């Protein structure tokens, strides 16, 4: 007779691997009441930052003059012209660009389960910029530029996603390297286009590529808001998918998620949002990288809260950055993309050296 030793037999290797694949990661938790308070504070800070941006500039305006101009849109005067014709459309565009890049970065980080990605690093911005430059040089109307940028951004995103597919560390490394390579290739093609097109409009396009919303007005706000509104609506409609992807591809499939179609939808949504932003502001990097990480610490990684918080946080960041860009070196203006790079590059280096919960 065989006597039992009291030790259960080892699980088959296949079963053990399957269990490991479906093990859910520990996610950062923030109490619901705290999330609501912090999200409300972000919502309050956004109009405050916009109001400050309306008051400060080469011609400072007192708060009562700004309030009067906003309350009487049909009045005349210097303050009214500065607020309605120059600063207000610029502030609204900055809010839209920041909100869009924050949402797009959140989607891409959840899709690839990689804390180092954003529209800039994955090549989406570079592809959108390449297509937009081609449209500008061909003389297309601005209303068609976001659609063209969407095609370019989505094409580059699909290439990068195909190269860096997978949840493993090697897949994440391939993803970042592919994004850098595709961005370099797109930049090289843009340079070639500008050299062939001549110097007349090349300087303006180069200034646009450096990132910034100088000279943008009400005519640019309408098309951007249309594309951005559609993209953000699609993003918030996919919160359940984004939350499942946070658990890993194996776990998401275990919950019945169709991976191929879901990945394509999120990738297309992020590309559409990025294209709407790039068409107006040029290549503005690192907003989609920094904002989701900060907001994730404030409201948790739940997509229902994270998408809203990233939209608000991104809008605040770009409004403040644009205010600094046009005031820190007056009368000259620092390109918005250059200013954000001084903050974003150290943030990227620090983030690459420590683990981050998604």
PDB file of C-alpha atoms in Angstrom, residues 34-339:
ATOM      1  CA  UNK A  34     -10.925  61.192  -3.155  1.00  0.00           C
ATOM      2  CA  UNK A  35     -11.111  60.692  -6.921  1.00  0.00           C
ATOM      3  CA  UNK A  36     -14.143  62.940  -7.145  1.00  0.00           C
ATOM      4  CA  UNK A  37     -12.525  65.714  -5.128  1.00  0.00           C
ATOM      5  CA  UNK A  38      -9.311  65.624  -7.147  1.00  0.00           C
ATOM      6  CA  UNK A  39     -11.163  65.536 -10.454  1.00  0.00           C
ATOM      7  CA  UNK A  40     -13.268  68.519  -9.316  1.00  0.00           C
ATOM      8  CA  UNK A  41     -10.072  70.401  -8.442  1.00  0.00           C
ATOM      9  CA  UNK A  42      -8.721  69.749 -11.939  1.00  0.00           C
ATOM     10  CA  UNK A  43     -12.008  70.954 -13.426  1.00  0.00           C
ATOM     11  CA  UNK A  44     -11.749  74.121 -11.334  1.00  0.00           C
ATOM     12  CA  UNK A  45      -8.088  74.711 -12.215  1.00  0.00           C
ATOM     13  CA  UNK A  46      -8.759  74.603 -15.962  1.00  0.00           C
ATOM     14  CA  UNK A  47     -10.887  77.793 -16.284  1.00  0.00           C
ATOM     15  CA  UNK A  48      -8.631  79.516 -13.739  1.00  0.00           C
ATOM     16  CA  UNK A  49      -5.566  78.808 -15.882  1.00  0.00           C
ATOM     17  CA  UNK A  50      -7.438  79.969 -18.958  1.00  0.00           C
ATOM     18  CA  UNK A  51      -8.436  83.218 -17.253  1.00  0.00           C
ATOM     19  CA  UNK A  52      -4.843  83.854 -16.195  1.00  0.00           C
ATOM     20  CA  UNK A  53      -3.706  83.249 -19.780  1.00  0.00           C
ATOM     21  CA  UNK A  54      -6.228  85.838 -20.990  1.00  0.00           C
ATOM     22  CA  UNK A  55      -4.846  88.442 -18.590  1.00  0.00           C
ATOM     23  CA  UNK A  56      -1.109  87.959 -19.167  1.00  0.00           C
ATOM     24  CA  UNK A  57       0.719  88.809 -22.368  1.00  0.00           C
ATOM     25  CA  UNK A  58       2.697  91.498 -24.141  1.00  0.00           C
ATOM     26  CA  UNK A  59      -0.176  93.826 -23.213  1.00  0.00           C
ATOM     27  CA  UNK A  60      -1.260  92.977 -19.634  1.00  0.00           C
ATOM     28  CA  UNK A  61      -4.981  93.262 -18.997  1.00  0.00           C
ATOM     29  CA  UNK A  62      -6.601  93.672 -15.569  1.00  0.00           C
ATOM     30  CA  UNK A  63      -9.068  91.006 -14.536  1.00  0.00           C
ATOM     31  CA  UNK A  64     -12.063  93.361 -14.636  1.00  0.00           C
ATOM     32  CA  UNK A  65     -11.246  94.340 -18.237  1.00  0.00           C
ATOM     33  CA  UNK A  66     -11.124  90.679 -19.254  1.00  0.00           C
ATOM     34  CA  UNK A  67     -14.416  89.964 -17.494  1.00  0.00           C
ATOM     35  CA  UNK A  68     -16.024  92.950 -19.190  1.00  0.00           C
ATOM     36  CA  UNK A  69     -14.784  91.858 -22.615  1.00  0.00           C
ATOM     37  CA  UNK A  70     -16.048  88.314 -22.096  1.00  0.00           C
ATOM     38  CA  UNK A  71     -19.414  89.515 -20.848  1.00  0.00           C
ATOM     39  CA  UNK A  72     -19.895  91.922 -23.783  1.00  0.00           C
ATOM     40  CA  UNK A  73     -18.718  90.104 -26.933  1.00  0.00           C
ATOM     41  CA  UNK A  74     -20.167  92.774 -29.246  1.00  0.00           C
ATOM     42  CA  UNK A  75     -18.470  95.736 -27.625  1.00  0.00           C
ATOM     43  CA  UNK A  76     -15.453  97.602 -29.033  1.00  0.00           C
ATOM     44  CA  UNK A  77     -12.111  98.624 -27.612  1.00  0.00           C
ATOM     45  CA  UNK A  78      -8.534  97.469 -27.270  1.00  0.00           C
ATOM     46  CA  UNK A  79      -9.255  94.966 -24.481  1.00  0.00           C
ATOM     47  CA  UNK A  80     -12.117  93.449 -26.482  1.00  0.00           C
ATOM     48  CA  UNK A  81      -9.904  93.019 -29.554  1.00  0.00           C
ATOM     49  CA  UNK A  82      -7.075  91.442 -27.574  1.00  0.00           C
ATOM     50  CA  UNK A  83      -9.353  89.035 -25.736  1.00  0.00           C
ATOM     51  CA  UNK A  84     -11.695  87.946 -28.534  1.00  0.00           C
ATOM     52  CA  UNK A  85      -9.461  88.141 -31.600  1.00  0.00           C
ATOM     53  CA  UNK A  86      -6.096  87.089 -30.182  1.00  0.00           C
ATOM     54  CA  UNK A  87      -6.064  85.368 -26.806  1.00  0.00           C
ATOM     55  CA  UNK A  88      -9.390  83.580 -26.407  1.00  0.00           C
ATOM     56  CA  UNK A  89      -9.148  81.414 -29.567  1.00  0.00           C
ATOM     57  CA  UNK A  90      -5.537  80.635 -28.688  1.00  0.00           C
ATOM     58  CA  UNK A  91      -6.455  79.570 -25.153  1.00  0.00           C
ATOM     59  CA  UNK A  92      -9.332  77.403 -26.409  1.00  0.00           C
ATOM     60  CA  UNK A  93      -7.080  75.746 -28.996  1.00  0.00           C
ATOM     61  CA  UNK A  94      -4.469  75.108 -26.280  1.00  0.00           C
ATOM     62  CA  UNK A  95      -7.137  73.474 -24.134  1.00  0.00           C
ATOM     63  CA  UNK A  96      -8.251  71.278 -27.019  1.00  0.00           C
ATOM     64  CA  UNK A  97      -4.719  70.244 -27.947  1.00  0.00           C
ATOM     65  CA  UNK A  98      -3.805  69.429 -24.352  1.00  0.00           C
ATOM     66  CA  UNK A  99      -6.997  67.485 -23.705  1.00  0.00           C
ATOM     67  CA  UNK A 100      -6.595  65.514 -26.920  1.00  0.00           C
ATOM     68  CA  UNK A 101      -2.961  64.595 -26.309  1.00  0.00           C
ATOM     69  CA  UNK A 102      -3.755  63.568 -22.737  1.00  0.00           C
ATOM     70  CA  UNK A 103      -6.546  61.255 -23.875  1.00  0.00           C
ATOM     71  CA  UNK A 104      -4.489  59.838 -26.759  1.00  0.00           C
ATOM     72  CA  UNK A 105      -1.566  59.111 -24.440  1.00  0.00           C
ATOM     73  CA  UNK A 106      -3.854  57.313 -21.995  1.00  0.00           C
ATOM     74  CA  UNK A 107      -5.278  55.141 -24.781  1.00  0.00           C
ATOM     75  CA  UNK A 108      -1.868  54.204 -26.178  1.00  0.00           C
ATOM     76  CA  UNK A 109      -0.364  53.369 -22.773  1.00  0.00           C
ATOM     77  CA  UNK A 110      -3.297  51.076 -22.016  1.00  0.00           C
ATOM     78  CA  UNK A 111      -3.215  49.521 -25.490  1.00  0.00           C
ATOM     79  CA  UNK A 112       0.476  48.631 -25.419  1.00  0.00           C
ATOM     80  CA  UNK A 113       0.666  48.235 -21.623  1.00  0.00           C
ATOM     81  CA  UNK A 114       3.810  50.334 -21.808  1.00  0.00           C
ATOM     82  CA  UNK A 115       4.282  53.423 -19.615  1.00  0.00           C
ATOM     83  CA  UNK A 116       6.843  54.895 -22.023  1.00  0.00           C
ATOM     84  CA  UNK A 117       4.568  55.450 -25.003  1.00  0.00           C
ATOM     85  CA  UNK A 118       2.608  58.455 -26.176  1.00  0.00           C
ATOM     86  CA  UNK A 119       1.655  59.812 -29.623  1.00  0.00           C
ATOM     87  CA  UNK A 120       5.100  61.392 -29.973  1.00  0.00           C
ATOM     88  CA  UNK A 121       7.195  58.343 -29.035  1.00  0.00           C
ATOM     89  CA  UNK A 122       5.113  55.808 -30.978  1.00  0.00           C
ATOM     90  CA  UNK A 123       5.474  57.746 -34.222  1.00  0.00           C
ATOM     91  CA  UNK A 124       1.806  58.712 -34.490  1.00  0.00           C
ATOM     92  CA  UNK A 125       2.615  62.423 -34.257  1.00  0.00           C
ATOM     93  CA  UNK A 126       5.437  62.130 -36.793  1.00  0.00           C
ATOM     94  CA  UNK A 127       3.230  60.300 -39.275  1.00  0.00           C
ATOM     95  CA  UNK A 128       0.444  62.818 -38.838  1.00  0.00           C
ATOM     96  CA  UNK A 129       2.913  65.681 -39.261  1.00  0.00           C
ATOM     97  CA  UNK A 130       4.306  64.147 -42.460  1.00  0.00           C
ATOM     98  CA  UNK A 131       0.848  63.829 -43.971  1.00  0.00           C
ATOM     99  CA  UNK A 132      -0.081  67.350 -42.845  1.00  0.00           C
ATOM    100  CA  UNK A 133       3.080  68.831 -44.378  1.00  0.00           C
ATOM    101  CA  UNK A 134       2.291  67.075 -47.644  1.00  0.00           C
ATOM    102  CA  UNK A 135      -1.198  68.589 -47.532  1.00  0.00           C
ATOM    103  CA  UNK A 136       0.130  72.077 -46.797  1.00  0.00           C
ATOM    104  CA  UNK A 137       2.629  71.933 -49.656  1.00  0.00           C
ATOM    105  CA  UNK A 138      -0.091  70.763 -52.036  1.00  0.00           C
ATOM    106  CA  UNK A 139      -2.229  73.738 -51.035  1.00  0.00           C
ATOM    107  CA  UNK A 140      -5.129  71.776 -49.560  1.00  0.00           C
ATOM    108  CA  UNK A 141      -7.728  73.590 -47.470  1.00  0.00           C
ATOM    109  CA  UNK A 142      -7.205  73.361 -43.718  1.00  0.00           C
ATOM    110  CA  UNK A 143     -10.477  71.467 -43.258  1.00  0.00           C
ATOM    111  CA  UNK A 144      -8.909  68.474 -45.046  1.00  0.00           C
ATOM    112  CA  UNK A 145      -5.600  68.522 -43.162  1.00  0.00           C
ATOM    113  CA  UNK A 146      -6.802  66.636 -40.037  1.00  0.00           C
ATOM    114  CA  UNK A 147      -8.233  63.832 -42.203  1.00  0.00           C
ATOM    115  CA  UNK A 148      -4.943  63.550 -44.089  1.00  0.00           C
ATOM    116  CA  UNK A 149      -2.992  63.648 -40.819  1.00  0.00           C
ATOM    117  CA  UNK A 150      -5.239  60.904 -39.442  1.00  0.00           C
ATOM    118  CA  UNK A 151      -4.304  58.606 -42.334  1.00  0.00           C
ATOM    119  CA  UNK A 152      -0.598  59.309 -41.848  1.00  0.00           C
ATOM    120  CA  UNK A 153      -0.713  58.847 -38.091  1.00  0.00           C
ATOM    121  CA  UNK A 154      -2.711  55.625 -38.304  1.00  0.00           C
ATOM    122  CA  UNK A 155      -0.370  54.199 -40.923  1.00  0.00           C
ATOM    123  CA  UNK A 156       2.705  54.820 -38.776  1.00  0.00           C
ATOM    124  CA  UNK A 157       0.909  53.518 -35.689  1.00  0.00           C
ATOM    125  CA  UNK A 158       0.033  50.255 -37.426  1.00  0.00           C
ATOM    126  CA  UNK A 159       3.654  49.745 -38.474  1.00  0.00           C
ATOM    127  CA  UNK A 160       4.941  50.427 -34.959  1.00  0.00           C
ATOM    128  CA  UNK A 161       2.270  48.184 -33.417  1.00  0.00           C
ATOM    129  CA  UNK A 162       3.161  45.329 -35.772  1.00  0.00           C
ATOM    130  CA  UNK A 163       6.861  45.577 -34.892  1.00  0.00           C
ATOM    131  CA  UNK A 164       6.340  45.909 -31.143  1.00  0.00           C
ATOM    132  CA  UNK A 165       3.490  43.440 -30.673  1.00  0.00           C
ATOM    133  CA  UNK A 166       3.441  41.494 -27.423  1.00  0.00           C
ATOM    134  CA  UNK A 167       3.320  41.963 -23.643  1.00  0.00           C
ATOM    135  CA  UNK A 168       6.923  40.961 -23.004  1.00  0.00           C
ATOM    136  CA  UNK A 169       9.801  43.261 -22.132  1.00  0.00           C
ATOM    137  CA  UNK A 170      11.325  42.648 -25.548  1.00  0.00           C
ATOM    138  CA  UNK A 171       8.048  43.694 -27.170  1.00  0.00           C
ATOM    139  CA  UNK A 172       8.041  46.951 -25.202  1.00  0.00           C
ATOM    140  CA  UNK A 173      11.643  47.619 -26.234  1.00  0.00           C
ATOM    141  CA  UNK A 174      10.846  46.909 -29.883  1.00  0.00           C
ATOM    142  CA  UNK A 175       7.868  49.247 -29.633  1.00  0.00           C
ATOM    143  CA  UNK A 176       9.923  52.197 -28.408  1.00  0.00           C
ATOM    144  CA  UNK A 177      12.721  51.545 -30.900  1.00  0.00           C
ATOM    145  CA  UNK A 178      10.242  51.199 -33.771  1.00  0.00           C
ATOM    146  CA  UNK A 179       8.586  54.465 -32.769  1.00  0.00           C
ATOM    147  CA  UNK A 180      11.936  56.258 -32.736  1.00  0.00           C
ATOM    148  CA  UNK A 181      12.869  54.794 -36.114  1.00  0.00           C
ATOM    149  CA  UNK A 182       9.548  55.647 -37.756  1.00  0.00           C
ATOM    150  CA  UNK A 183       9.689  59.173 -36.334  1.00  0.00           C
ATOM    151  CA  UNK A 184      13.205  59.643 -37.721  1.00  0.00           C
ATOM    152  CA  UNK A 185      12.106  58.385 -41.133  1.00  0.00           C
ATOM    153  CA  UNK A 186       9.067  60.676 -41.187  1.00  0.00           C
ATOM    154  CA  UNK A 187      11.230  63.649 -40.164  1.00  0.00           C
ATOM    155  CA  UNK A 188      13.662  62.865 -42.965  1.00  0.00           C
ATOM    156  CA  UNK A 189      10.860  62.771 -45.538  1.00  0.00           C
ATOM    157  CA  UNK A 190       9.477  66.079 -44.195  1.00  0.00           C
ATOM    158  CA  UNK A 191      12.919  67.656 -44.591  1.00  0.00           C
ATOM    159  CA  UNK A 192      13.132  66.371 -48.158  1.00  0.00           C
ATOM    160  CA  UNK A 193       9.700  67.810 -48.974  1.00  0.00           C
ATOM    161  CA  UNK A 194      10.625  71.206 -47.552  1.00  0.00           C
ATOM    162  CA  UNK A 195      13.921  71.287 -49.453  1.00  0.00           C
ATOM    163  CA  UNK A 196      12.151  70.488 -52.707  1.00  0.00           C
ATOM    164  CA  UNK A 197       9.333  72.944 -52.093  1.00  0.00           C
ATOM    165  CA  UNK A 198      11.527  76.025 -51.646  1.00  0.00           C
ATOM    166  CA  UNK A 199      12.247  78.473 -48.849  1.00  0.00           C
ATOM    167  CA  UNK A 200       9.168  80.687 -49.159  1.00  0.00           C
ATOM    168  CA  UNK A 201       6.751  78.621 -47.096  1.00  0.00           C
ATOM    169  CA  UNK A 202       9.335  76.234 -45.634  1.00  0.00           C
ATOM    170  CA  UNK A 203      10.174  78.557 -42.741  1.00  0.00           C
ATOM    171  CA  UNK A 204       6.525  78.765 -41.731  1.00  0.00           C
ATOM    172  CA  UNK A 205       6.114  74.987 -41.895  1.00  0.00           C
ATOM    173  CA  UNK A 206       9.324  74.471 -39.910  1.00  0.00           C
ATOM    174  CA  UNK A 207       8.038  76.831 -37.216  1.00  0.00           C
ATOM    175  CA  UNK A 208       4.763  74.893 -37.188  1.00  0.00           C
ATOM    176  CA  UNK A 209       6.627  71.568 -36.857  1.00  0.00           C
ATOM    177  CA  UNK A 210       8.477  72.895 -33.788  1.00  0.00           C
ATOM    178  CA  UNK A 211       5.092  72.995 -32.057  1.00  0.00           C
ATOM    179  CA  UNK A 212       2.998  75.987 -31.194  1.00  0.00           C
ATOM    180  CA  UNK A 213      -0.317  77.697 -31.786  1.00  0.00           C
ATOM    181  CA  UNK A 214       0.949  81.164 -32.563  1.00  0.00           C
ATOM    182  CA  UNK A 215      -1.245  82.812 -35.191  1.00  0.00           C
ATOM    183  CA  UNK A 216      -4.123  80.342 -34.844  1.00  0.00           C
ATOM    184  CA  UNK A 217      -7.622  81.762 -34.634  1.00  0.00           C
ATOM    185  CA  UNK A 218     -11.320  81.008 -34.766  1.00  0.00           C
ATOM    186  CA  UNK A 219     -11.106  79.574 -38.289  1.00  0.00           C
ATOM    187  CA  UNK A 220      -8.746  76.851 -37.014  1.00  0.00           C
ATOM    188  CA  UNK A 221     -10.762  76.086 -33.887  1.00  0.00           C
ATOM    189  CA  UNK A 222     -13.865  74.813 -35.691  1.00  0.00           C
ATOM    190  CA  UNK A 223     -12.303  71.975 -37.752  1.00  0.00           C
ATOM    191  CA  UNK A 224     -10.090  70.919 -34.842  1.00  0.00           C
ATOM    192  CA  UNK A 225     -13.058  70.800 -32.453  1.00  0.00           C
ATOM    193  CA  UNK A 226     -15.059  68.644 -34.894  1.00  0.00           C
ATOM    194  CA  UNK A 227     -12.383  65.959 -35.285  1.00  0.00           C
ATOM    195  CA  UNK A 228     -11.394  66.158 -31.630  1.00  0.00           C
ATOM    196  CA  UNK A 229     -14.985  65.847 -30.455  1.00  0.00           C
ATOM    197  CA  UNK A 230     -15.538  62.686 -32.490  1.00  0.00           C
ATOM    198  CA  UNK A 231     -12.256  61.180 -31.293  1.00  0.00           C
ATOM    199  CA  UNK A 232     -12.871  61.909 -27.617  1.00  0.00           C
ATOM    200  CA  UNK A 233     -16.422  60.561 -27.836  1.00  0.00           C
ATOM    201  CA  UNK A 234     -15.056  57.314 -29.289  1.00  0.00           C
ATOM    202  CA  UNK A 235     -12.414  57.185 -26.558  1.00  0.00           C
ATOM    203  CA  UNK A 236     -14.929  57.502 -23.719  1.00  0.00           C
ATOM    204  CA  UNK A 237     -17.125  54.891 -25.404  1.00  0.00           C
ATOM    205  CA  UNK A 238     -14.280  52.369 -25.037  1.00  0.00           C
ATOM    206  CA  UNK A 239     -13.585  52.717 -21.313  1.00  0.00           C
ATOM    207  CA  UNK A 240     -14.537  49.071 -20.679  1.00  0.00           C
ATOM    208  CA  UNK A 241     -12.068  47.896 -23.316  1.00  0.00           C
ATOM    209  CA  UNK A 242      -9.309  50.112 -21.922  1.00  0.00           C
ATOM    210  CA  UNK A 243      -9.874  48.751 -18.405  1.00  0.00           C
ATOM    211  CA  UNK A 244      -9.645  45.173 -19.663  1.00  0.00           C
ATOM    212  CA  UNK A 245      -6.433  45.871 -21.551  1.00  0.00           C
ATOM    213  CA  UNK A 246      -4.863  47.100 -18.303  1.00  0.00           C
ATOM    214  CA  UNK A 247      -5.099  43.526 -17.025  1.00  0.00           C
ATOM    215  CA  UNK A 248      -2.985  42.122 -19.856  1.00  0.00           C
ATOM    216  CA  UNK A 249      -3.878  40.595 -23.194  1.00  0.00           C
ATOM    217  CA  UNK A 250      -4.342  37.070 -21.837  1.00  0.00           C
ATOM    218  CA  UNK A 251      -6.688  38.228 -19.076  1.00  0.00           C
ATOM    219  CA  UNK A 252      -8.610  40.488 -21.482  1.00  0.00           C
ATOM    220  CA  UNK A 253      -9.151  37.559 -23.847  1.00  0.00           C
ATOM    221  CA  UNK A 254     -10.282  35.486 -20.888  1.00  0.00           C
ATOM    222  CA  UNK A 255     -13.022  38.075 -20.288  1.00  0.00           C
ATOM    223  CA  UNK A 256     -14.151  37.706 -23.898  1.00  0.00           C
ATOM    224  CA  UNK A 257     -12.463  40.728 -25.457  1.00  0.00           C
ATOM    225  CA  UNK A 258     -11.780  40.469 -29.187  1.00  0.00           C
ATOM    226  CA  UNK A 259      -8.200  41.613 -29.206  1.00  0.00           C
ATOM    227  CA  UNK A 260      -7.597  42.394 -32.882  1.00  0.00           C
ATOM    228  CA  UNK A 261     -10.684  44.512 -33.435  1.00  0.00           C
ATOM    229  CA  UNK A 262     -10.360  46.232 -30.035  1.00  0.00           C
ATOM    230  CA  UNK A 263      -6.708  47.117 -30.612  1.00  0.00           C
ATOM    231  CA  UNK A 264      -7.499  48.520 -34.041  1.00  0.00           C
ATOM    232  CA  UNK A 265     -10.364  50.653 -32.692  1.00  0.00           C
ATOM    233  CA  UNK A 266      -8.245  52.142 -29.915  1.00  0.00           C
ATOM    234  CA  UNK A 267      -5.336  52.731 -32.281  1.00  0.00           C
ATOM    235  CA  UNK A 268      -7.611  54.473 -34.783  1.00  0.00           C
ATOM    236  CA  UNK A 269      -9.183  56.594 -32.047  1.00  0.00           C
ATOM    237  CA  UNK A 270      -5.801  57.707 -30.693  1.00  0.00           C
ATOM    238  CA  UNK A 271      -4.620  58.478 -34.239  1.00  0.00           C
ATOM    239  CA  UNK A 272      -7.719  60.565 -34.995  1.00  0.00           C
ATOM    240  CA  UNK A 273      -7.295  62.607 -31.798  1.00  0.00           C
ATOM    241  CA  UNK A 274      -3.583  63.102 -32.441  1.00  0.00           C
ATOM    242  CA  UNK A 275      -4.227  64.154 -36.033  1.00  0.00           C
ATOM    243  CA  UNK A 276      -6.670  66.828 -34.900  1.00  0.00           C
ATOM    244  CA  UNK A 277      -4.046  68.206 -32.501  1.00  0.00           C
ATOM    245  CA  UNK A 278      -1.088  68.005 -34.901  1.00  0.00           C
ATOM    246  CA  UNK A 279      -2.994  69.789 -37.668  1.00  0.00           C
ATOM    247  CA  UNK A 280      -3.312  72.847 -35.445  1.00  0.00           C
ATOM    248  CA  UNK A 281      -0.281  72.804 -33.157  1.00  0.00           C
ATOM    249  CA  UNK A 282       2.371  70.851 -35.018  1.00  0.00           C
ATOM    250  CA  UNK A 283       4.377  68.242 -33.138  1.00  0.00           C
ATOM    251  CA  UNK A 284       3.954  68.806 -29.391  1.00  0.00           C
ATOM    252  CA  UNK A 285       5.618  65.986 -27.521  1.00  0.00           C
ATOM    253  CA  UNK A 286       5.515  64.474 -24.047  1.00  0.00           C
ATOM    254  CA  UNK A 287       2.091  65.792 -22.980  1.00  0.00           C
ATOM    255  CA  UNK A 288       0.564  62.369 -23.636  1.00  0.00           C
ATOM    256  CA  UNK A 289       3.425  60.791 -21.693  1.00  0.00           C
ATOM    257  CA  UNK A 290       3.540  62.972 -18.587  1.00  0.00           C
ATOM    258  CA  UNK A 291      -0.111  63.796 -17.951  1.00  0.00           C
ATOM    259  CA  UNK A 292      -1.550  60.236 -17.696  1.00  0.00           C
ATOM    260  CA  UNK A 293       1.141  59.261 -15.168  1.00  0.00           C
ATOM    261  CA  UNK A 294       0.464  62.223 -12.915  1.00  0.00           C
ATOM    262  CA  UNK A 295      -3.319  61.867 -13.199  1.00  0.00           C
ATOM    263  CA  UNK A 296      -3.091  58.126 -12.556  1.00  0.00           C
ATOM    264  CA  UNK A 297      -1.637  58.885  -9.143  1.00  0.00           C
ATOM    265  CA  UNK A 298      -4.492  61.295  -8.454  1.00  0.00           C
ATOM    266  CA  UNK A 299      -7.575  59.356  -9.615  1.00  0.00           C
ATOM    267  CA  UNK A 300      -6.318  55.749 -10.108  1.00  0.00           C
ATOM    268  CA  UNK A 301      -5.938  53.870 -13.372  1.00  0.00           C
ATOM    269  CA  UNK A 302      -9.670  53.264 -13.879  1.00  0.00           C
ATOM    270  CA  UNK A 303     -10.304  54.488 -17.420  1.00  0.00           C
ATOM    271  CA  UNK A 304     -13.616  56.069 -16.420  1.00  0.00           C
ATOM    272  CA  UNK A 305     -11.707  58.513 -14.236  1.00  0.00           C
ATOM    273  CA  UNK A 306      -8.332  58.489 -15.960  1.00  0.00           C
ATOM    274  CA  UNK A 307      -9.586  59.622 -19.373  1.00  0.00           C
ATOM    275  CA  UNK A 308     -11.489  62.552 -17.871  1.00  0.00           C
ATOM    276  CA  UNK A 309      -8.594  63.496 -15.602  1.00  0.00           C
ATOM    277  CA  UNK A 310      -6.064  63.254 -18.433  1.00  0.00           C
ATOM    278  CA  UNK A 311      -8.203  65.502 -20.632  1.00  0.00           C
ATOM    279  CA  UNK A 312      -8.420  68.137 -17.889  1.00  0.00           C
ATOM    280  CA  UNK A 313      -4.770  67.780 -16.875  1.00  0.00           C
ATOM    281  CA  UNK A 314      -3.526  67.917 -20.455  1.00  0.00           C
ATOM    282  CA  UNK A 315      -5.557  71.039 -21.137  1.00  0.00           C
ATOM    283  CA  UNK A 316      -4.096  72.759 -18.052  1.00  0.00           C
ATOM    284  CA  UNK A 317      -0.525  71.781 -18.971  1.00  0.00           C
ATOM    285  CA  UNK A 318      -0.715  73.101 -22.544  1.00  0.00           C
ATOM    286  CA  UNK A 319      -2.473  76.334 -21.521  1.00  0.00           C
ATOM    287  CA  UNK A 320       0.229  77.052 -18.932  1.00  0.00           C
ATOM    288  CA  UNK A 321       3.017  75.974 -21.313  1.00  0.00           C
ATOM    289  CA  UNK A 322       1.660  78.193 -24.092  1.00  0.00           C
ATOM    290  CA  UNK A 323       1.461  81.109 -21.657  1.00  0.00           C
ATOM    291  CA  UNK A 324       5.122  80.581 -20.748  1.00  0.00           C
ATOM    292  CA  UNK A 325       6.079  80.148 -24.400  1.00  0.00           C
ATOM    293  CA  UNK A 326       4.773  83.585 -25.338  1.00  0.00           C
ATOM    294  CA  UNK A 327       5.973  85.459 -22.237  1.00  0.00           C
ATOM    295  CA  UNK A 328       9.255  83.971 -21.043  1.00  0.00           C
ATOM    296  CA  UNK A 329      11.368  85.494 -23.855  1.00  0.00           C
ATOM    297  CA  UNK A 330       9.333  88.511 -24.952  1.00  0.00           C
ATOM    298  CA  UNK A 331       9.091  89.836 -27.601  1.00  0.00           C
ATOM    299  CA  UNK A 332      10.211  86.516 -29.109  1.00  0.00           C
ATOM    300  CA  UNK A 333       8.148  83.364 -28.640  1.00  0.00           C
ATOM    301  CA  UNK A 334       9.567  79.972 -27.658  1.00  0.00           C
ATOM    302  CA  UNK A 335       8.124  77.071 -29.703  1.00  0.00           C
ATOM    303  CA  UNK A 336       5.700  75.117 -27.560  1.00  0.00           C
ATOM    304  CA  UNK A 337       7.244  71.769 -28.502  1.00  0.00           C
ATOM    305  CA  UNK A 338      10.713  73.000 -27.501  1.00  0.00           C
ATOM    306  CA  UNK A 339       9.502  74.264 -24.135  1.00  0.00           C
TER     307      UNK A 339
END
